PDB file of C-alpha atoms in Angstrom:
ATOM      1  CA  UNK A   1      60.307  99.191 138.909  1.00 39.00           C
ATOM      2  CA  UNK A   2      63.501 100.158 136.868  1.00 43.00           C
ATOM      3  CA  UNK A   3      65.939 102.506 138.038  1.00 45.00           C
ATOM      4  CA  UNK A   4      65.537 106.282 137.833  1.00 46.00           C
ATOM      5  CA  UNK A   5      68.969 107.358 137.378  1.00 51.00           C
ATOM      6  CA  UNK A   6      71.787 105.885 134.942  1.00 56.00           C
ATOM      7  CA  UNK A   7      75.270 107.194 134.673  1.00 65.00           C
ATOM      8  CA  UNK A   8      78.448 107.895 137.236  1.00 78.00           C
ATOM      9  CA  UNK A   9      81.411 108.284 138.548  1.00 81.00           C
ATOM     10  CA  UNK A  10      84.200 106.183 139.534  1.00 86.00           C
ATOM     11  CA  UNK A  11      87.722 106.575 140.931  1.00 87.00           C
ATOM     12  CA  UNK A  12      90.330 105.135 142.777  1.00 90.00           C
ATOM     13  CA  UNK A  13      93.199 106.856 144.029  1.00 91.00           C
ATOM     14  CA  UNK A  14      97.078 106.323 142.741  1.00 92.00           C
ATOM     15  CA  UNK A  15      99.045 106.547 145.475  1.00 91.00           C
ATOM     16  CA  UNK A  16     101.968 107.459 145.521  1.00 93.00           C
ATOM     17  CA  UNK A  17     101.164 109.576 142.464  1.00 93.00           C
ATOM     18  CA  UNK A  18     102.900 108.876 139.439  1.00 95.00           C
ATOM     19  CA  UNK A  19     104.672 111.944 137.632  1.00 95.00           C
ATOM     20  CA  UNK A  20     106.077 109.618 134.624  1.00 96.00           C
ATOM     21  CA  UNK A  21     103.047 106.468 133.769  1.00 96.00           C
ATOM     22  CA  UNK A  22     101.179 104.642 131.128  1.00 96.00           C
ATOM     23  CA  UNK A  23      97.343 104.447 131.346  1.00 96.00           C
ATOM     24  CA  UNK A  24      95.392 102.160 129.617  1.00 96.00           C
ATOM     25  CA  UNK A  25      91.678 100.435 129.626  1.00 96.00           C
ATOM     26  CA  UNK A  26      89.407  98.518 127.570  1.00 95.00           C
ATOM     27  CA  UNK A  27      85.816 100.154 126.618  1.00 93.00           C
ATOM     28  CA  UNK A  28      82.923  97.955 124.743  1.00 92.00           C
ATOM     29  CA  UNK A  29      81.352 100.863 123.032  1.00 91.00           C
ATOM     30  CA  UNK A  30      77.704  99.361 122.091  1.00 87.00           C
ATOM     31  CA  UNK A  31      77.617 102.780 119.762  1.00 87.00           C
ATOM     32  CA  UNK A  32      75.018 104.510 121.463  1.00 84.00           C
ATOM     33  CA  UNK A  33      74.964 108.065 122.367  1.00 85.00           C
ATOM     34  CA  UNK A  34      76.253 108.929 125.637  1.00 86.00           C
ATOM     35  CA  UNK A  35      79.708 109.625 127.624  1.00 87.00           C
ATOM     36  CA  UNK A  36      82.157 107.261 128.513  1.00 90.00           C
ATOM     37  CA  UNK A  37      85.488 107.992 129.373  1.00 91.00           C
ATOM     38  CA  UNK A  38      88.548 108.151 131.728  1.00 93.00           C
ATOM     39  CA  UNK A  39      90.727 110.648 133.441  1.00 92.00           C
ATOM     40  CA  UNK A  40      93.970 110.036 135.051  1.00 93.00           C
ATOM     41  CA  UNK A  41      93.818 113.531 136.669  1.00 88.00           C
ATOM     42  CA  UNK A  42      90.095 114.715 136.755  1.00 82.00           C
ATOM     43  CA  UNK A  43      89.383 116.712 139.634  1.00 69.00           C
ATOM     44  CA  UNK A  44      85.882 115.882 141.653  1.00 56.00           C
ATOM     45  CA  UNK A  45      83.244 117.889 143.367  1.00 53.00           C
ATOM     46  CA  UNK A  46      85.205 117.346 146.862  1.00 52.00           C
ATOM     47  CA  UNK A  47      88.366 118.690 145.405  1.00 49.00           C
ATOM     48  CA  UNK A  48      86.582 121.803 144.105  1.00 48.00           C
ATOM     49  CA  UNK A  49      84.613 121.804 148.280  1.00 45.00           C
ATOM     50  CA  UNK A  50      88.666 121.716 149.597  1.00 47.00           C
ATOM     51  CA  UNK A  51      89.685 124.813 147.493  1.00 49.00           C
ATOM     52  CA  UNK A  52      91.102 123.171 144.431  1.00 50.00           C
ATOM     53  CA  UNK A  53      89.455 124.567 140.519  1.00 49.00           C
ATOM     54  CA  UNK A  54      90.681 121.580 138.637  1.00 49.00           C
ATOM     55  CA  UNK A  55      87.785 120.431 137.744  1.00 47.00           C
ATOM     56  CA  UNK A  56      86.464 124.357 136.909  1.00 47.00           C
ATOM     57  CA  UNK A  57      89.034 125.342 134.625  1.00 46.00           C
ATOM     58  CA  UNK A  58      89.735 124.979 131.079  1.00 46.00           C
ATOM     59  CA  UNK A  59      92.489 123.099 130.011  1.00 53.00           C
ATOM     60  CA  UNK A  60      93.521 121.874 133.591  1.00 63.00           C
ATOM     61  CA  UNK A  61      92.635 118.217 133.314  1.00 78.00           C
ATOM     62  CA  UNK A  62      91.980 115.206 130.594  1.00 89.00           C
ATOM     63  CA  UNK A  63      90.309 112.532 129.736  1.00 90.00           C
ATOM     64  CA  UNK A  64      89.529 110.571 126.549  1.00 92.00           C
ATOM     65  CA  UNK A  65      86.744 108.222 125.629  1.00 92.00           C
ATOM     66  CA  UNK A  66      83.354 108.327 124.041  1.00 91.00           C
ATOM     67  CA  UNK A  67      81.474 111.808 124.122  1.00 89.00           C
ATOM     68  CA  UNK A  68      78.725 111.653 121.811  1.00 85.00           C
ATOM     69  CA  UNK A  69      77.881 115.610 122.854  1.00 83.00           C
ATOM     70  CA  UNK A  70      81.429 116.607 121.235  1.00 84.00           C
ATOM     71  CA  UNK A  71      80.982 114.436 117.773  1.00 87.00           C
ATOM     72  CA  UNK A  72      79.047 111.125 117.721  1.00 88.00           C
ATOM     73  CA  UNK A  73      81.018 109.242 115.253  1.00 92.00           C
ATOM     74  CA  UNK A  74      84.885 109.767 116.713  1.00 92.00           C
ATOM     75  CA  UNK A  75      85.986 109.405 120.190  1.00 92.00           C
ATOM     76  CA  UNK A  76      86.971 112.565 121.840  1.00 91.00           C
ATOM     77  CA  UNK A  77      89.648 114.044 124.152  1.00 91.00           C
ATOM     78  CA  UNK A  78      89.660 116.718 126.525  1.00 84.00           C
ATOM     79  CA  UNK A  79      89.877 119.601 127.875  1.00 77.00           C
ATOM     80  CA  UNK A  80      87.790 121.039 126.058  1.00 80.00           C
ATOM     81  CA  UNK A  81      86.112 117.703 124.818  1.00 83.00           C
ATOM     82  CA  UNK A  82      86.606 118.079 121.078  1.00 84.00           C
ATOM     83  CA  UNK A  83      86.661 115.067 118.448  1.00 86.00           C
ATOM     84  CA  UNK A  84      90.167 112.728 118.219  1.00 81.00           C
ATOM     85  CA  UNK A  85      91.585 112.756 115.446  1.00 76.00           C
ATOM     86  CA  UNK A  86      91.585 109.652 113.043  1.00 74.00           C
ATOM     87  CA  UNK A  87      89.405 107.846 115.560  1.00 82.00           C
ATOM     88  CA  UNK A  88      85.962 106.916 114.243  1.00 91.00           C
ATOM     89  CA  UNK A  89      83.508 105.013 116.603  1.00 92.00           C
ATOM     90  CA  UNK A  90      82.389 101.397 116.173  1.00 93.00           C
ATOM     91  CA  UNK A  91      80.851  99.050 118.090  1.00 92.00           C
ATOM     92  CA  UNK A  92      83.452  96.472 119.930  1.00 92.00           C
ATOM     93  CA  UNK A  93      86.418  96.397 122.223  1.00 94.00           C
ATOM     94  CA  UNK A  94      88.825  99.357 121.742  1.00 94.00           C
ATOM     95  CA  UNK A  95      91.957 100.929 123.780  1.00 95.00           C
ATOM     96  CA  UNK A  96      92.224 104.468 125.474  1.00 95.00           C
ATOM     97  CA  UNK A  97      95.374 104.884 126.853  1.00 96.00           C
ATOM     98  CA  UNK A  98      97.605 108.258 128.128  1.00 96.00           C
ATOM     99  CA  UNK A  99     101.388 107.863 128.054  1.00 96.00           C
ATOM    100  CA  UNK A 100     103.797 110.470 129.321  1.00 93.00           C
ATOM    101  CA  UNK A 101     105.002 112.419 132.233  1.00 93.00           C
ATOM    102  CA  UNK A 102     104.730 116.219 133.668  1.00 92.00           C
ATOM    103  CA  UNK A 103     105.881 117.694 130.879  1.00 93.00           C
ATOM    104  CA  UNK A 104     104.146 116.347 127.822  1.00 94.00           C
ATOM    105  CA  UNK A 105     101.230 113.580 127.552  1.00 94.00           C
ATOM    106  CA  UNK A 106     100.118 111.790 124.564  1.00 94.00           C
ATOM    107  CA  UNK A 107      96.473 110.318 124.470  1.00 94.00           C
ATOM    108  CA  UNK A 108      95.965 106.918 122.634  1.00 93.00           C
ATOM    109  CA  UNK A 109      92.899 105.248 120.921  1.00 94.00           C
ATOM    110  CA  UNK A 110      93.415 101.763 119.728  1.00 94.00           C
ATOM    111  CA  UNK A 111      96.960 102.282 120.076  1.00 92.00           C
ATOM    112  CA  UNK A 112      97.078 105.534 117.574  1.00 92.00           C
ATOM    113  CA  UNK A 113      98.411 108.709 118.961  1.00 93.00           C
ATOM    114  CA  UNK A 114      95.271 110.837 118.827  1.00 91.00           C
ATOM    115  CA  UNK A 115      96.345 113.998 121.001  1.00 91.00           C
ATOM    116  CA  UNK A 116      99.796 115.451 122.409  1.00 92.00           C
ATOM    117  CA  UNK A 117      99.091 117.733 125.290  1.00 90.00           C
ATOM    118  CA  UNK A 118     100.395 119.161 128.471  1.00 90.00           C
ATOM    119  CA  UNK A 119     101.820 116.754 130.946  1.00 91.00           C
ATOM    120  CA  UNK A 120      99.911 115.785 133.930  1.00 92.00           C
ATOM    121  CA  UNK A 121     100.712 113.024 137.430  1.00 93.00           C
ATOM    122  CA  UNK A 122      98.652 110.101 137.297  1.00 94.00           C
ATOM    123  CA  UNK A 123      96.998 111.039 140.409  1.00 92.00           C
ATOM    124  CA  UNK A 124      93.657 109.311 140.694  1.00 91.00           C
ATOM    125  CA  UNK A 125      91.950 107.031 137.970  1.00 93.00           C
ATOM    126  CA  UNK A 126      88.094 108.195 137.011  1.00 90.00           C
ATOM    127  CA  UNK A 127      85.903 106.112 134.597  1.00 90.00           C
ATOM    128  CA  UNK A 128      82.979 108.330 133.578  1.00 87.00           C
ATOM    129  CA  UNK A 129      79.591 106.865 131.973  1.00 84.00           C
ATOM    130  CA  UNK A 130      76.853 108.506 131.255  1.00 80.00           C
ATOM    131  CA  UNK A 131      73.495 108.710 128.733  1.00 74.00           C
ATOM    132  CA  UNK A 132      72.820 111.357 126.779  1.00 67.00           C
ATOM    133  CA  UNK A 133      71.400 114.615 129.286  1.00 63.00           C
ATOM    134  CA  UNK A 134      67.963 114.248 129.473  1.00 60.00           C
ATOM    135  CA  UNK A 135      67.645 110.877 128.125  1.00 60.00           C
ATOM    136  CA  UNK A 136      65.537 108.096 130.634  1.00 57.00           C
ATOM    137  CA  UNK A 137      67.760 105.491 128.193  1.00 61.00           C
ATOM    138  CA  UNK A 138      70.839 103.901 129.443  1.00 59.00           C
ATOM    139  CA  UNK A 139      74.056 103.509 127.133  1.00 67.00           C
ATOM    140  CA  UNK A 140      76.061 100.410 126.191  1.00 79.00           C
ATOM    141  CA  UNK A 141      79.600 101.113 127.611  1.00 85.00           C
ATOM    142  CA  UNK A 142      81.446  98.622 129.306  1.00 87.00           C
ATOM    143  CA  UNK A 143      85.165  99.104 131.132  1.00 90.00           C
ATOM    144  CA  UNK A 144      87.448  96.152 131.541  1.00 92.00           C
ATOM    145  CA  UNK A 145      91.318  95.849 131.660  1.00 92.00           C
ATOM    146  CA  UNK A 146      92.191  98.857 133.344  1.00 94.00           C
ATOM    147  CA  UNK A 147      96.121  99.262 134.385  1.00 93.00           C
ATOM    148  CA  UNK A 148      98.345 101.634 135.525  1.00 95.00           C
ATOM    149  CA  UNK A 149     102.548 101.794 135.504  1.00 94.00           C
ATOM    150  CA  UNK A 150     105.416 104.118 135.675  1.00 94.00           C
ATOM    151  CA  UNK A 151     106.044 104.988 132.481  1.00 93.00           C
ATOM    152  CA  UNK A 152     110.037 104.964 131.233  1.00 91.00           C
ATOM    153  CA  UNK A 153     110.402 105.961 127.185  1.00 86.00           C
ATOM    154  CA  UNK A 154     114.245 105.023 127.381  1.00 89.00           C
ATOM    155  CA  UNK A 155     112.399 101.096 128.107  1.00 87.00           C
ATOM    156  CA  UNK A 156     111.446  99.837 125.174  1.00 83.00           C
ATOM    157  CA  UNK A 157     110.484  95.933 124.173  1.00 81.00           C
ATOM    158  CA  UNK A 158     109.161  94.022 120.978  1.00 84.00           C
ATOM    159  CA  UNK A 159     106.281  91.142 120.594  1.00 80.00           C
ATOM    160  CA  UNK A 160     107.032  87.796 118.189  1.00 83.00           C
ATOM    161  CA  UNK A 161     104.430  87.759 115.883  1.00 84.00           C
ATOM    162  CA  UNK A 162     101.359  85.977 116.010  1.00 81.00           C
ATOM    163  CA  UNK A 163     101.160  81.920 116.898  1.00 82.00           C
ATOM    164  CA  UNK A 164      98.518  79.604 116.140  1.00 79.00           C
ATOM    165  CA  UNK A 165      97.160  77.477 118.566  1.00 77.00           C
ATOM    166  CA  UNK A 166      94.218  74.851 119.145  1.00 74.00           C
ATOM    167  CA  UNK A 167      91.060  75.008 120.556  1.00 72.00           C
ATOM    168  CA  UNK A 168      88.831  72.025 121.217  1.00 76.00           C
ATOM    169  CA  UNK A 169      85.285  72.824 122.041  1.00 76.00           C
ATOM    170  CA  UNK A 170      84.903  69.819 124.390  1.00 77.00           C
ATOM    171  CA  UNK A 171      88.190  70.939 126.864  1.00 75.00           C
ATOM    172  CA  UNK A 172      88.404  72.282 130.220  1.00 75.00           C
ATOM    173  CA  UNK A 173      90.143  72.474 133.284  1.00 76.00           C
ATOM    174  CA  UNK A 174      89.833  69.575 135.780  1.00 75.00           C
ATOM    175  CA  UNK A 175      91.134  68.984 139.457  1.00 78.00           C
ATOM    176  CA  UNK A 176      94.283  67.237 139.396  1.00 74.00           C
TER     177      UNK A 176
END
C-alpha cells in the first residue's frame, strides 16, 4: 500500500539568531504543480499555541520557492505569495536565496534579485513541500545545499573565471 499523505514541514532552529545573514538552497523543481519553498522566519503552529501571530498575519513573515497556487509558470515570494518577478519555472537545479538584515531583505532566484522587502532575523530555517490541495499525486521537488551565514555587505569577494579540467570515465578513488 502507498502512502496516504504527501507533503510537510521541516525546520531547524538558528541559534543564536542571526539579525544580518545570507540564505541560500538548491531546489530540483521536476515542474509539477505543487508548493515548495523556504522561510528563514516562518512562524509554526506551536508558535501561534505560545501566543505568537506570525504565522497569522499578513506581511509578517517570507518565504520564496515554487507555489504553483500563486502562478504556475514563475516562482513566487511571500507574504502574500504572489509571482517573482523575472523568474519563470523550469525543470532543473535552481537557487533561492534571502540576503539582508533587520532592516531591509532582498529575495534571490538563480542569483537575480526578485523581491526587496522588510528585514527579518534568520531565526529558524523551514523547507515547505507540498502537492497541489486535494491532489492524491505527489510533486517532484527536491532540496539540497542548504546554508546559512552572517551576512556583511561591506565584505565583498570575486571568482576567476571558469577552468577546464579532465574527466576520465574509468577513474576513482583508491586506498592509499
Amino acid at each position: 500500500a502507498g502512502a496516504t499523505e504527501a507533503g510537510g514541514a521541516i525546520t531547524l532552529a538558528v541559534t543564536p539568531a542571526m539579525p544580518s545573514f545570507f540564505l541560500q538552497a538548491y531546489l530540483y523543481d521536476g515542474g509539477c504543480a505543487g508548493a515548495a519553498w523556504i522561510s528563514p522566519d516562518w512562524g509554526s503552529c506551536s508558535d501561534a499555541a505560545a501566543g505568537s501571530t506570525k504565522n497569522l498575519l499578513p506581511g509578517t513573515a517570507v518565504g520564496a520557492g515554487v507555489q504553483s497556487s500563486a502562478d504556475p509558470l514563475r516562482y513566487a515570494t511571500t507574504y502574500p505569495w504572489t509571482a517573482a518577478s523575472g523568474s519563470a519555472r523550469s525543470v532543473g537545479w535552481h537557487t533561492v536565496a534571502f540576503r539582508g538584515n533587520t532592516s531591509v531583505l532582498e529575495i534571490l532566484v538563480d542569483g537575480v534579485v526578485a523581491k526587496v522587502t522588510k528585514g527579518t532575523t534568520l531565526s529558524k530555517i523551514l523547507l515547505r513541500s507540498d502537492p497541489v490541495a486535494g491532489s492524491a499525486a505527489g510533486a517532484d521537488f527536491y532540496w539540497d545545499g542548504i546554508f546559512a551565514a552572517e551576512y556583511n555587505p561591506a565584505v565583498s569577494a570575486t571568482t576567476a573565471g571558469e577552468e577546464a579540467v579532465l574527466m576520465a570515465a574509468g577513474m576513482g578513488w583508491s586506498r592509499v
